[in-house]
Amino acid sequence: SAVISQKPSRDICQRGTSLTIQCQVDSQVTMMFWYRQQPGQSLTLIATANQGSEATYESGFVIDKFPISRPNLTFSTLTVSNMSPEDSSIYLCSVRTGSSGELFFGEGSRLTVL
Amino acid sequence: GQQVMQIPQYQHVQEGEDFTTYCNSSTTLSNIQWYKQRPGGHPVFLIQLVKSGEVKKQKRLTFQFGEAKKNSSLHITATQTTDVGTYFCAGRVGGNQFYFGTGTSLTVIP
């Protein structure tokens, strides 16, 4: 299993600003992912955070908008840049580990953009 | 992109009734996982299915992977109020990424 800490747990931001979300894992993991979940919706994969190299983004997500860092095997950050109200969502950090390769999630960062 | 649909979107059942959610992928999956998300919580892993036609049981929950590995189902027998939440399937095509289904929100009426 893995214990994942995310900060901040929630924030209210102004349009046009940027926010960085931190994800700390209690063990070294190879695979780390960032998901977005809008209220009442499913989880959408934003990107795979690769240690030591650039993140791999899913269709519809770009590095300029969602820059990701992965300096080591226990930590990653996701920045939501130049925010608009459409970016209001819960952002979830996830790692894949365990005997079944299951995903473990952080508690999420609830972002509200005014 | 990867499309994983689930039906129904919402389901209200009386406590003790059965519940089933169906998951359909537009492409063949390497494996599929199921997660449960309680209101206000994050998704929690339930099970993984890998083989074509595989069936797994966890107490009152029965999971099935289709023969073509493009669909899956979760069946709960005799629902309890503790079963309340949203159930997601998540499919993997070939890489390390899992793509979540649209989810089925289950309400259990006592």
Coordinates of N, CA and C in Angstrom, one line a residue, chain A residues 99-105, chain B residues 6 19 21 32-38 42-49 56-63 73-76 82-90 100 104 106:
Chain A
S99 N 0.2 -5.5 -5.0 CA 0.2 -6.8 -5.6 C -0.6 -6.8 -6.9
S100 N -1.6 -6.0 -7.0 CA -2.4 -6.0 -8.2 C -2.2 -4.8 -9.0
G101 N -1.2 -4.0 -8.7 CA -0.9 -2.8 -9.4 C -2.1 -1.8 -9.3
E102 N -2.7 -1.8 -8.1 CA -3.8 -0.9 -7.9 C -3.4 0.5 -7.7
L103 N -4.3 1.4 -7.9 CA -4.0 2.8 -7.7 C -4.4 3.2 -6.3
F104 N -3.5 4.0 -5.7 CA -3.8 4.6 -4.4 C -3.8 6.1 -4.6
F105 N -4.8 6.7 -3.9 CA -5.1 8.1 -4.2 C -4.8 9.0 -2.9
Chain B
Q6 N -20.2 3.7 -18.4 CA -20.9 2.8 -17.4 C -22.3 3.2 -17.4
F19 N -28.0 -5.0 -6.9 CA -27.5 -3.9 -7.8 C -26.5 -4.4 -8.7
T21 N -23.9 -2.8 -12.0 CA -23.4 -1.7 -12.8 C -22.6 -2.3 -14.0
I32 N -8.8 -4.7 -16.0 CA -9.8 -3.8 -15.6 C -9.8 -3.8 -14.1
Q33 N -9.9 -2.7 -13.5 CA -10.0 -2.6 -12.0 C -11.3 -1.9 -11.6
W34 N -11.8 -2.2 -10.4 CA -13.0 -1.5 -9.9 C -12.7 -0.8 -8.6
Y35 N -13.3 0.4 -8.5 CA -13.0 1.3 -7.4 C -14.4 1.7 -6.8
K36 N -14.4 2.0 -5.5 CA -15.5 2.6 -4.8 C -15.1 3.9 -4.2
Q37 N -16.0 4.9 -4.5 CA -15.7 6.3 -3.9 C -16.9 6.7 -3.1
R38 N -16.7 6.8 -1.8 CA -17.7 7.3 -0.9 C -17.9 8.8 -1.1
H42 N -12.0 9.7 -1.6 CA -11.3 9.4 -2.8 C -11.5 7.9 -3.2
P43 N -11.3 7.6 -4.5 CA -11.5 6.2 -4.9 C -10.7 5.2 -4.1
V44 N -11.3 4.1 -3.8 CA -10.6 3.0 -3.1 C -10.7 1.7 -4.0
F45 N -9.6 1.1 -4.1 CA -9.5 -0.1 -5.0 C -10.3 -1.3 -4.4
L46 N -11.1 -1.9 -5.3 CA -11.8 -3.1 -4.9 C -11.2 -4.4 -5.4
I47 N -10.9 -4.4 -6.8 CA -10.5 -5.7 -7.4 C -9.9 -5.4 -8.8
Q48 N -9.1 -6.4 -9.2 CA -8.6 -6.3 -10.6 C -9.0 -7.6 -11.3
L49 N -9.4 -7.5 -12.6 CA -9.7 -8.6 -13.4 C -8.7 -8.6 -14.6
K56 N -14.8 -13.0 -10.3 CA -14.2 -13.0 -8.9 C -15.3 -12.5 -7.9
K57 N -15.2 -13.0 -6.7 CA -16.2 -12.7 -5.7 C -15.5 -12.2 -4.5
Q58 N -16.2 -11.2 -3.9 CA -15.8 -10.7 -2.6 C -17.0 -10.5 -1.8
K59 N -17.3 -11.5 -0.9 CA -18.5 -11.5 -0.1 C -19.7 -11.3 -1.0
R60 N -20.4 -10.2 -0.8 CA -21.6 -10.0 -1.6 C -21.4 -9.4 -3.0
L61 N -20.1 -9.1 -3.3 CA -19.8 -8.5 -4.6 C -19.3 -9.5 -5.6
T62 N -19.8 -9.5 -6.8 CA -19.3 -10.4 -7.9 C -18.9 -9.5 -9.0
F63 N -17.7 -9.7 -9.5 CA -17.1 -9.0 -10.6 C -16.9 -9.9 -11.8
S73 N -18.7 -6.2 -15.3 CA -19.8 -5.8 -14.5 C -19.5 -6.1 -13.0
L74 N -20.2 -5.3 -12.2 CA -20.1 -5.5 -10.7 C -21.5 -5.7 -10.2
H75 N -21.7 -6.8 -9.5 CA -23.1 -7.1 -9.0 C -23.0 -7.2 -7.5
I76 N -23.9 -6.5 -6.8 CA -23.9 -6.5 -5.3 C -25.2 -7.2 -5.0
T82 N -24.2 0.5 3.8 CA -22.7 0.7 3.7 C -22.2 0.6 2.3
D83 N -23.1 0.1 1.4 CA -22.7 0.0 0.0 C -22.8 1.4 -0.8
V84 N -23.4 2.4 -0.1 CA -23.6 3.7 -0.8 C -22.3 4.2 -1.3
G85 N -22.3 4.8 -2.5 CA -21.1 5.4 -3.1 C -21.2 5.4 -4.6
T86 N -20.1 5.8 -5.2 CA -20.0 5.7 -6.6 C -19.0 4.6 -7.0
Y87 N -19.4 3.8 -7.9 CA -18.6 2.7 -8.3 C -18.0 3.0 -9.7
F88 N -16.7 2.9 -9.8 CA -16.0 3.2 -11.1 C -15.3 1.9 -11.6
C89 N -15.4 1.7 -12.8 CA -14.4 0.8 -13.4 C -13.3 1.6 -14.0
A90 N -12.1 1.0 -14.2 CA -11.0 1.7 -14.7 C -10.2 0.7 -15.6
F100 N -10.7 5.9 -16.3 CA -11.9 5.6 -15.5 C -13.2 5.7 -16.3
T104 N -21.1 4.8 -11.6 CA -22.5 4.6 -11.2 C -22.7 5.0 -9.8
L106 N -24.6 4.8 -6.4 CA -25.6 4.0 -5.8 C -26.1 4.6 -4.5

